Short mmCIF file of C-alpha atoms in Angstrom, two decimals:
data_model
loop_
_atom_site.label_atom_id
_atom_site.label_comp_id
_atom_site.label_asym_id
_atom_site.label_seq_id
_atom_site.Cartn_x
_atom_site.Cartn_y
_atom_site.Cartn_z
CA UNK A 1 173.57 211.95 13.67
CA UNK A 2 170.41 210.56 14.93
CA UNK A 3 170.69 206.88 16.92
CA UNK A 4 168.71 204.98 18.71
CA UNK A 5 170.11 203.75 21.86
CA UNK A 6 167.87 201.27 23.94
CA UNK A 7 165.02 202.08 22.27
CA UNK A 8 165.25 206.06 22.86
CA UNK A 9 166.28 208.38 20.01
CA UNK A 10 169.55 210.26 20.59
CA UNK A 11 171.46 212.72 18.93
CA UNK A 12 175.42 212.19 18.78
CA UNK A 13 178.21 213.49 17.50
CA UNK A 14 181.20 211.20 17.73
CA UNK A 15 182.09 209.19 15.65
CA UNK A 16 182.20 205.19 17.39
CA UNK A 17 180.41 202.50 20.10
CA UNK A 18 183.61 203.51 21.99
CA UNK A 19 182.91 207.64 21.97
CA UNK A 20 179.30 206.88 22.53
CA UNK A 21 179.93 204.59 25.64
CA UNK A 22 182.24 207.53 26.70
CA UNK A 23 179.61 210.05 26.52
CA UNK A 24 176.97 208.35 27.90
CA UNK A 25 179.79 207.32 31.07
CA UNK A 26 179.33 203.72 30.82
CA UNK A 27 182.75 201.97 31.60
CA UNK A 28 182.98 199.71 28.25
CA UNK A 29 183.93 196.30 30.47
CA UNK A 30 180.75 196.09 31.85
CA UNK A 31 178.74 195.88 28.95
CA UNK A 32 177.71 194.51 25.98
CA UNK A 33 176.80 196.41 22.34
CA UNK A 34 174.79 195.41 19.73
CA UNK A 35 174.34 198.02 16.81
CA UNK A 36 171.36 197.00 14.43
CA UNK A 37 170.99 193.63 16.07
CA UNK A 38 174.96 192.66 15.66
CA UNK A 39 176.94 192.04 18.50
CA UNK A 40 180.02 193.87 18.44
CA UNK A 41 183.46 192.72 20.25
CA UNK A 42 184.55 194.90 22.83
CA UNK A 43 187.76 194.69 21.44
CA UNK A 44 186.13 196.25 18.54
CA UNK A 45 184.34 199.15 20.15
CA UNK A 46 187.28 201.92 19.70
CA UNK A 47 187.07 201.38 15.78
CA UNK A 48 183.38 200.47 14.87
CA UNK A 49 181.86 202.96 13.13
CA UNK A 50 178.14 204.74 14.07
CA UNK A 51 176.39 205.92 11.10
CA UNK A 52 172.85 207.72 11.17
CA UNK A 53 170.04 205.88 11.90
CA UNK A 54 171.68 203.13 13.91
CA UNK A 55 169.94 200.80 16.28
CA UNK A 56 172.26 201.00 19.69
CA UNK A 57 172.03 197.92 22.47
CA UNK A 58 173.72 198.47 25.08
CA UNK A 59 173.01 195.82 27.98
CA UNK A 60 174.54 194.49 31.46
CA UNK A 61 174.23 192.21 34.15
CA UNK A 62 171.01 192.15 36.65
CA UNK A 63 170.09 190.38 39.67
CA UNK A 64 168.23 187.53 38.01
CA UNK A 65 167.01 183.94 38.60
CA UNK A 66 164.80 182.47 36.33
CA UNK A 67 162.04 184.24 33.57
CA UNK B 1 186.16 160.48 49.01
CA UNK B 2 185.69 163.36 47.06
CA UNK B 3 182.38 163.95 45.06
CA UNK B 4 183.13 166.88 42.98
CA UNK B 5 180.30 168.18 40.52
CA UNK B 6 182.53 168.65 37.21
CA UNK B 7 180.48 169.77 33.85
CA UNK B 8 182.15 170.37 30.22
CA UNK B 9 185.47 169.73 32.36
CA UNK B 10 184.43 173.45 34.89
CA UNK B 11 184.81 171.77 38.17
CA UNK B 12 181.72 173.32 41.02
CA UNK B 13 182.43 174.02 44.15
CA UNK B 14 178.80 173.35 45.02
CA UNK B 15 175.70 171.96 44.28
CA UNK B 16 173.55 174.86 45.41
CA UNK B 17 173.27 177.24 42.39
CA UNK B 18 171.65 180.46 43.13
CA UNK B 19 169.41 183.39 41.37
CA UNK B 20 170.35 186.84 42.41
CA UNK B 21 167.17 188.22 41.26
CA UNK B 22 164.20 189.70 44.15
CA UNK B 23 166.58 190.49 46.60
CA UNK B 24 166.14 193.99 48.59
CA UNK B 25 169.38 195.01 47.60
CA UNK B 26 172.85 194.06 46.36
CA UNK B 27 174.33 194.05 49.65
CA UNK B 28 171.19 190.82 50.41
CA UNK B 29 172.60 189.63 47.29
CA UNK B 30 176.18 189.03 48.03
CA UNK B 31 175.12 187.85 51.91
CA UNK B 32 173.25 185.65 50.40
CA UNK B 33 175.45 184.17 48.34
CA UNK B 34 178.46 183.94 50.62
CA UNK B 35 175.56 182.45 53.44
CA UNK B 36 174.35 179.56 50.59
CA UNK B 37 178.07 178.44 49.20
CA UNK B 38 177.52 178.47 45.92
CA UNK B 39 179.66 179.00 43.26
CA UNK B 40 177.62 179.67 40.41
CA UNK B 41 175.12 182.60 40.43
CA UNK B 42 172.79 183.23 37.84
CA UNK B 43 172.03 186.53 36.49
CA UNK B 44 170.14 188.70 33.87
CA UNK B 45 170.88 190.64 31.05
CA UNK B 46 169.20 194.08 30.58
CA UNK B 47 169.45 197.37 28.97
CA UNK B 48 171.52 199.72 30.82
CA UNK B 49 169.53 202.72 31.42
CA UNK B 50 171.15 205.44 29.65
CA UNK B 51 168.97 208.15 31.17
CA UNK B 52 169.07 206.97 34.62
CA UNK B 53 172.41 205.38 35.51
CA UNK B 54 172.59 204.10 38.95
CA UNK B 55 176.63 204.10 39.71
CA UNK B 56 176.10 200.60 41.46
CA UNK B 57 176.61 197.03 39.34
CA UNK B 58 175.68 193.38 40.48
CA UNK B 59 179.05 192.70 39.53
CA UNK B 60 180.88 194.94 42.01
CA UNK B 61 179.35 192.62 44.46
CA UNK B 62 179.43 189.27 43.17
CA UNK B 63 183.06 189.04 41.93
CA UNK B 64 183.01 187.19 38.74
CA UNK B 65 186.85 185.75 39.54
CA UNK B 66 185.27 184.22 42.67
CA UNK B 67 182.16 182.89 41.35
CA UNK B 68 180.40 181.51 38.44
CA UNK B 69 178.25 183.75 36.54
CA UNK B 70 176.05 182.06 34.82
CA UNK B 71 173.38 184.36 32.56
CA UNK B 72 170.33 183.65 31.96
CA UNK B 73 167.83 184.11 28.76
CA UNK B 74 164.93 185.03 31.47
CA UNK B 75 162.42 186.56 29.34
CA UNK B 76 162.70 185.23 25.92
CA UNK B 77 159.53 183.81 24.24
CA UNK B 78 161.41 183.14 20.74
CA UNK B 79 164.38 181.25 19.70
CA UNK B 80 165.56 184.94 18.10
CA UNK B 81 165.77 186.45 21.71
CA UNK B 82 166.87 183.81 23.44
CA UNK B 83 170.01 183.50 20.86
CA UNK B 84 170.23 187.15 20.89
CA UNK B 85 170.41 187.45 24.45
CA UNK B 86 173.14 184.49 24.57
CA UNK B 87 175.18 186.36 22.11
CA UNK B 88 175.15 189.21 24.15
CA UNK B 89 175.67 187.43 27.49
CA UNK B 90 178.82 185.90 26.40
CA UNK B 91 180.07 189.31 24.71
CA UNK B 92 180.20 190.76 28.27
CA UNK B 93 182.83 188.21 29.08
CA UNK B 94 182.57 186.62 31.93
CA UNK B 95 181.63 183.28 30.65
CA UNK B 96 181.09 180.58 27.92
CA UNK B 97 177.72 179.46 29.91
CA UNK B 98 174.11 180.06 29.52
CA UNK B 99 171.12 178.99 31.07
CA UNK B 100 169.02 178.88 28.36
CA UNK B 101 165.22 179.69 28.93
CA UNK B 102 162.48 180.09 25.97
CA UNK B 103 159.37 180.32 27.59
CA UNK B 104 156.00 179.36 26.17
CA UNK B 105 153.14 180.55 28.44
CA UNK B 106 153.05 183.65 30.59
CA UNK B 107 151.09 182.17 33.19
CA UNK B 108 152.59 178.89 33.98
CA UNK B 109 156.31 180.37 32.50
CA UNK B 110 156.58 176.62 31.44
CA UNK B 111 159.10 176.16 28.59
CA UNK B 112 158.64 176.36 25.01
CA UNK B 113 160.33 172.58 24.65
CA UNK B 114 159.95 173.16 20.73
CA UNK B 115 162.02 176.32 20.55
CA UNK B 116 164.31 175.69 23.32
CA UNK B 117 165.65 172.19 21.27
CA UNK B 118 166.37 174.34 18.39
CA UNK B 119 168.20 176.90 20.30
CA UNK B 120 170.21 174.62 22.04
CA UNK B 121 171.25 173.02 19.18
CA UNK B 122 172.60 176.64 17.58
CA UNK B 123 174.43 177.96 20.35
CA UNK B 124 175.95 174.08 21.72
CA UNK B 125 177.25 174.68 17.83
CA UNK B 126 178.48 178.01 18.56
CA UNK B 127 180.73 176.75 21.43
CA UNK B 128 178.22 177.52 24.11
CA UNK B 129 178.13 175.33 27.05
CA UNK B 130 173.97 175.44 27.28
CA UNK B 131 172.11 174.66 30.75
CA UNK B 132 168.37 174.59 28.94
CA UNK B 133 165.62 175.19 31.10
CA UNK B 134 163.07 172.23 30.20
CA UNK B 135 159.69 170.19 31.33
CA UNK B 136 160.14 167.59 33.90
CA UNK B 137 159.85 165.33 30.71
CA UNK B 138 162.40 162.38 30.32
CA UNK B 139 161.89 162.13 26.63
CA UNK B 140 162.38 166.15 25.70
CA UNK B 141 166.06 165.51 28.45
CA UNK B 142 167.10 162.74 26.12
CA UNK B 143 166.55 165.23 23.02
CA UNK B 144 168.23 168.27 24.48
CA UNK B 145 170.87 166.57 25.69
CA UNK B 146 171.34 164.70 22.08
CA UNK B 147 171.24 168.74 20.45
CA UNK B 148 173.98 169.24 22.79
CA UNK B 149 173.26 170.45 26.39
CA UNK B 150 176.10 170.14 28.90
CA UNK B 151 173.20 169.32 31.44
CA UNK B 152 169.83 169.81 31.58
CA UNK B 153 167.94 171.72 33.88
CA UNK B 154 163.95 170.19 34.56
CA UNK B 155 161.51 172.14 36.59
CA UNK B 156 160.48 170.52 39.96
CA UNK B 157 157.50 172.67 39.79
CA UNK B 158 156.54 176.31 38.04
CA UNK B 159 159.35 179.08 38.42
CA UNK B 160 158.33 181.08 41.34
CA UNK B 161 155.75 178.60 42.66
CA UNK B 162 157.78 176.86 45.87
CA UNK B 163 156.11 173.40 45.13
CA UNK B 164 158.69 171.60 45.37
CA UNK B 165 159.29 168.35 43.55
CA UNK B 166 156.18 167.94 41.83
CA UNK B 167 157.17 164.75 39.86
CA UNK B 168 159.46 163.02 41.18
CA UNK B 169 158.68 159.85 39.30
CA UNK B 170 159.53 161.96 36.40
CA UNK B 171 163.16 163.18 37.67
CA UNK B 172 164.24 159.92 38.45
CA UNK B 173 163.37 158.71 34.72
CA UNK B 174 165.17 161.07 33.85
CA UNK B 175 168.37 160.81 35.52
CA UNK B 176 168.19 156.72 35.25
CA UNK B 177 168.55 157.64 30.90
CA UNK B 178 170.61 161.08 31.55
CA UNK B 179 174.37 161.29 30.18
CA UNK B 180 174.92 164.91 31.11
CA UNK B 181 174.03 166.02 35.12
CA UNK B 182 170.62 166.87 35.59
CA UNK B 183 169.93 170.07 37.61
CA UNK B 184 166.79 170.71 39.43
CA UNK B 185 165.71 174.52 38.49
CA UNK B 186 162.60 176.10 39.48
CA UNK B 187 159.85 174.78 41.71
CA UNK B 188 162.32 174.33 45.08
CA UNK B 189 160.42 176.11 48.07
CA UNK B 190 162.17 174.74 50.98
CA UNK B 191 164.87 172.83 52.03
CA UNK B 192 163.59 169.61 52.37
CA UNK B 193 162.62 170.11 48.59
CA UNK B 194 165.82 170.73 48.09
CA UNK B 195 167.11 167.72 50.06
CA UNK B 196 164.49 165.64 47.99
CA UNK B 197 166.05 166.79 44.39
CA UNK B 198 169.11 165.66 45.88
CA UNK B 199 168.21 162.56 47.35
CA UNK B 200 166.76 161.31 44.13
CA UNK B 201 170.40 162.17 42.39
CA UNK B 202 169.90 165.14 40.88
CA UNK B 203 173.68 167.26 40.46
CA UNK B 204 172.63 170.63 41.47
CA UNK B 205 169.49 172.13 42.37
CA UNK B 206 169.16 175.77 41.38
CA UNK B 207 166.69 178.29 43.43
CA UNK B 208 166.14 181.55 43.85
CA UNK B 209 162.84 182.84 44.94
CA UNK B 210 162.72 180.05 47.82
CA UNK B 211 165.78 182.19 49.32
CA UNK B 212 164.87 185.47 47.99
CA UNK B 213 161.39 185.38 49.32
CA UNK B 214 162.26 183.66 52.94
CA UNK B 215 161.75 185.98 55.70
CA UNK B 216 165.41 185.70 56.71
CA UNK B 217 166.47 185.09 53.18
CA UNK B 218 170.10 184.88 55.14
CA UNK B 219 169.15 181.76 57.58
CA UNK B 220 167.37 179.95 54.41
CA UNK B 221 170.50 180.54 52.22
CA UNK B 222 172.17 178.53 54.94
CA UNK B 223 169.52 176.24 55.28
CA UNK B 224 169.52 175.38 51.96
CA UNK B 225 173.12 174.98 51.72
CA UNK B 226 173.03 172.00 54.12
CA UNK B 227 169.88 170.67 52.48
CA UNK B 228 171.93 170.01 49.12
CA UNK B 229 174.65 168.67 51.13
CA UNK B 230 172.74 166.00 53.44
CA UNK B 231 170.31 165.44 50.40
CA UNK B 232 173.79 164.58 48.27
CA UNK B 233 175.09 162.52 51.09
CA UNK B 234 171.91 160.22 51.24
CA UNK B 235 171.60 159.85 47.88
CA UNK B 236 175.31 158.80 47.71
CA UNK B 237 174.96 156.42 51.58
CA UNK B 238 171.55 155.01 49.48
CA UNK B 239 168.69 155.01 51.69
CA UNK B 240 166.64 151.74 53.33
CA UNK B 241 164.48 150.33 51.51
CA UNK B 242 160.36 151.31 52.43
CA UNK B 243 158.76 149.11 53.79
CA UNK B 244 154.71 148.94 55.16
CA UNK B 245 155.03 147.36 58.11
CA UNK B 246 157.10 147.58 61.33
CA UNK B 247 160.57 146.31 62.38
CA UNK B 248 161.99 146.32 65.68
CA UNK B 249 165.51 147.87 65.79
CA UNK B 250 166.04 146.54 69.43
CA UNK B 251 166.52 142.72 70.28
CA UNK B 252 163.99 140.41 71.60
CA UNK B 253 166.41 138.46 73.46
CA UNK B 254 167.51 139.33 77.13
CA UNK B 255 163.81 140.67 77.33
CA UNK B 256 162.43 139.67 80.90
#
């Protein structure tokens, strides 16, 4: 299936957040996922389903301060 | 007699808050940190680059079970992102907490006070404890903190600037009408602005380029840390009154 994953298109083959996070060797803890603008619990990663088409955020924590 | 800083019941080791962004490296980061004693450091959220993947994370250095993480909305012009980001922020689990920015002008980065009210109101319902990033404006304080801010953070001067306390008249308006703390974020660009914030009774002062873009960000980490301590200290002694004209502090009599 065809996703896009921060904004780049990306083919992929499995089948949830929790496959995709595995293939793209992001360690799920540290991040946050967002598939077509919902935010999706990490306890929820293993079982939610990626269908074609789907928007993918994935996002972390960066040295910040203010704006 | 202890003068602990205690918001939404989270009790704060300090009232130095600091930024982790600029810094040369996450190493400068944590030195930092440890160098300025505070407990809550503020941080971004981002895409991950999925092409690109640096094995490093902020978090590896700043250990979220020792300090506060407090994410930010940096970035958002819209109430949308700015909830979005929240959402996202407190998905990643390391806190309830947001410091809530929806700025209005590239230039100035001054807040959009209009969009930030609503979206304080929406995530204080959601459970969020929300640290809105405001105007040095007593009357939008009163409002935010009516829509639900555990404190509210006013700008001593623009976000990057080092002005310092630009309005102080302002601040201390402000924190005479305040329920919730009042933070100083943005505008700090030394420590004796810091010590000023403090001295007028602001909780916390927040900074982060004032450290980050010190030549010994280090030393002015530390520097910094003892400015919001003696500026807390005065405020809390209560200072002499001004006065314009002279007073002897020695006795006249026994003068020859």
């Amino acid at each position: 299936m065809r996703l896009k994953v921060n904004g780049e298109d990306r083919e992929f083959n499995g089948k949830t957040v929790l496959e995709l996070l595995q293939e793209l060797e992001i360690i799920p803890e540290r991040v946050a996922v967002e598939v077509n603008l919902k935010v999706i619990k990490r306890a929820d990663f293993e079982n939610h389903p990626l269908n074609d088409g789907d928007s993918v955020e994935i996002v972390y924590f960066v040295g910040g301060g203010a704006a | 007699m202890e003068d602990k800083l205690i918001i939404k019941g989270i009790e704060f080791r300090s009232r130095l808050w600091i930024g982790t962004g600029k810094y040369k490296d996450f190493e400068e980061t944590a030195r930092v940190i440890e160098a300025s004693g505070a407990d809550v450091v503020t941080v971004a959220v981002r895409r991950v680059n999925i092409t690109d993947r640096k094995s490093e994370n902020l978090l590896d250095y700043i250990d979220p079970k020792k300090y506060k993480i407090l994410p930010n909305t940096a970035g958002c012009y819209t109430v949308e992102d700015a909830l979005r980001y929240s959402r996202l922020a407190r998905e990643s689990g390391v806190s309830d907490m947001i410091k809530l920015e929806v700025i209005g002008d590239e230039k100035t980065l001054f807040p959009d006070v209009i969009g930030l009210l609503k979206a304080t109101e929406i995530l204080a319902k959601e459970g969020f404890i929300v640290f809105p990033y405001t105007n040095d404006d007593p009357v939008m304080a009163k409002r935010l903190e009516d829509a639900g801010a555990a404190a509210v953070m006013p700008l001593g001067a623009p976000i990057g600037s080092g002005l310092g306390i630009r309005n102080p008249y302002n601040i201390k308006i402000i924190l005479e009408a305040a329920k919730v703390p009042v933070i100083v974020d943005a505008g700090v660009g030394t420590a004796s602005d810091a010590a000023v914030a403090m001295e007028l009774g602001c909780d916390a002062v927040l900074m982060n380029t004032a450290v980050a873009a010190a030549k010994d960000p280090i030393a002015m980490a530390n520097a910094m840390r003892h400015a919001v301590i003696a500026g807390r200290l005065a405020y809390k002694a209560g200072r002499m009154p001004k006065k314009l004209y002279a007073t002897a502090s020695s006795p006249i009599e026994g003068m020859l």
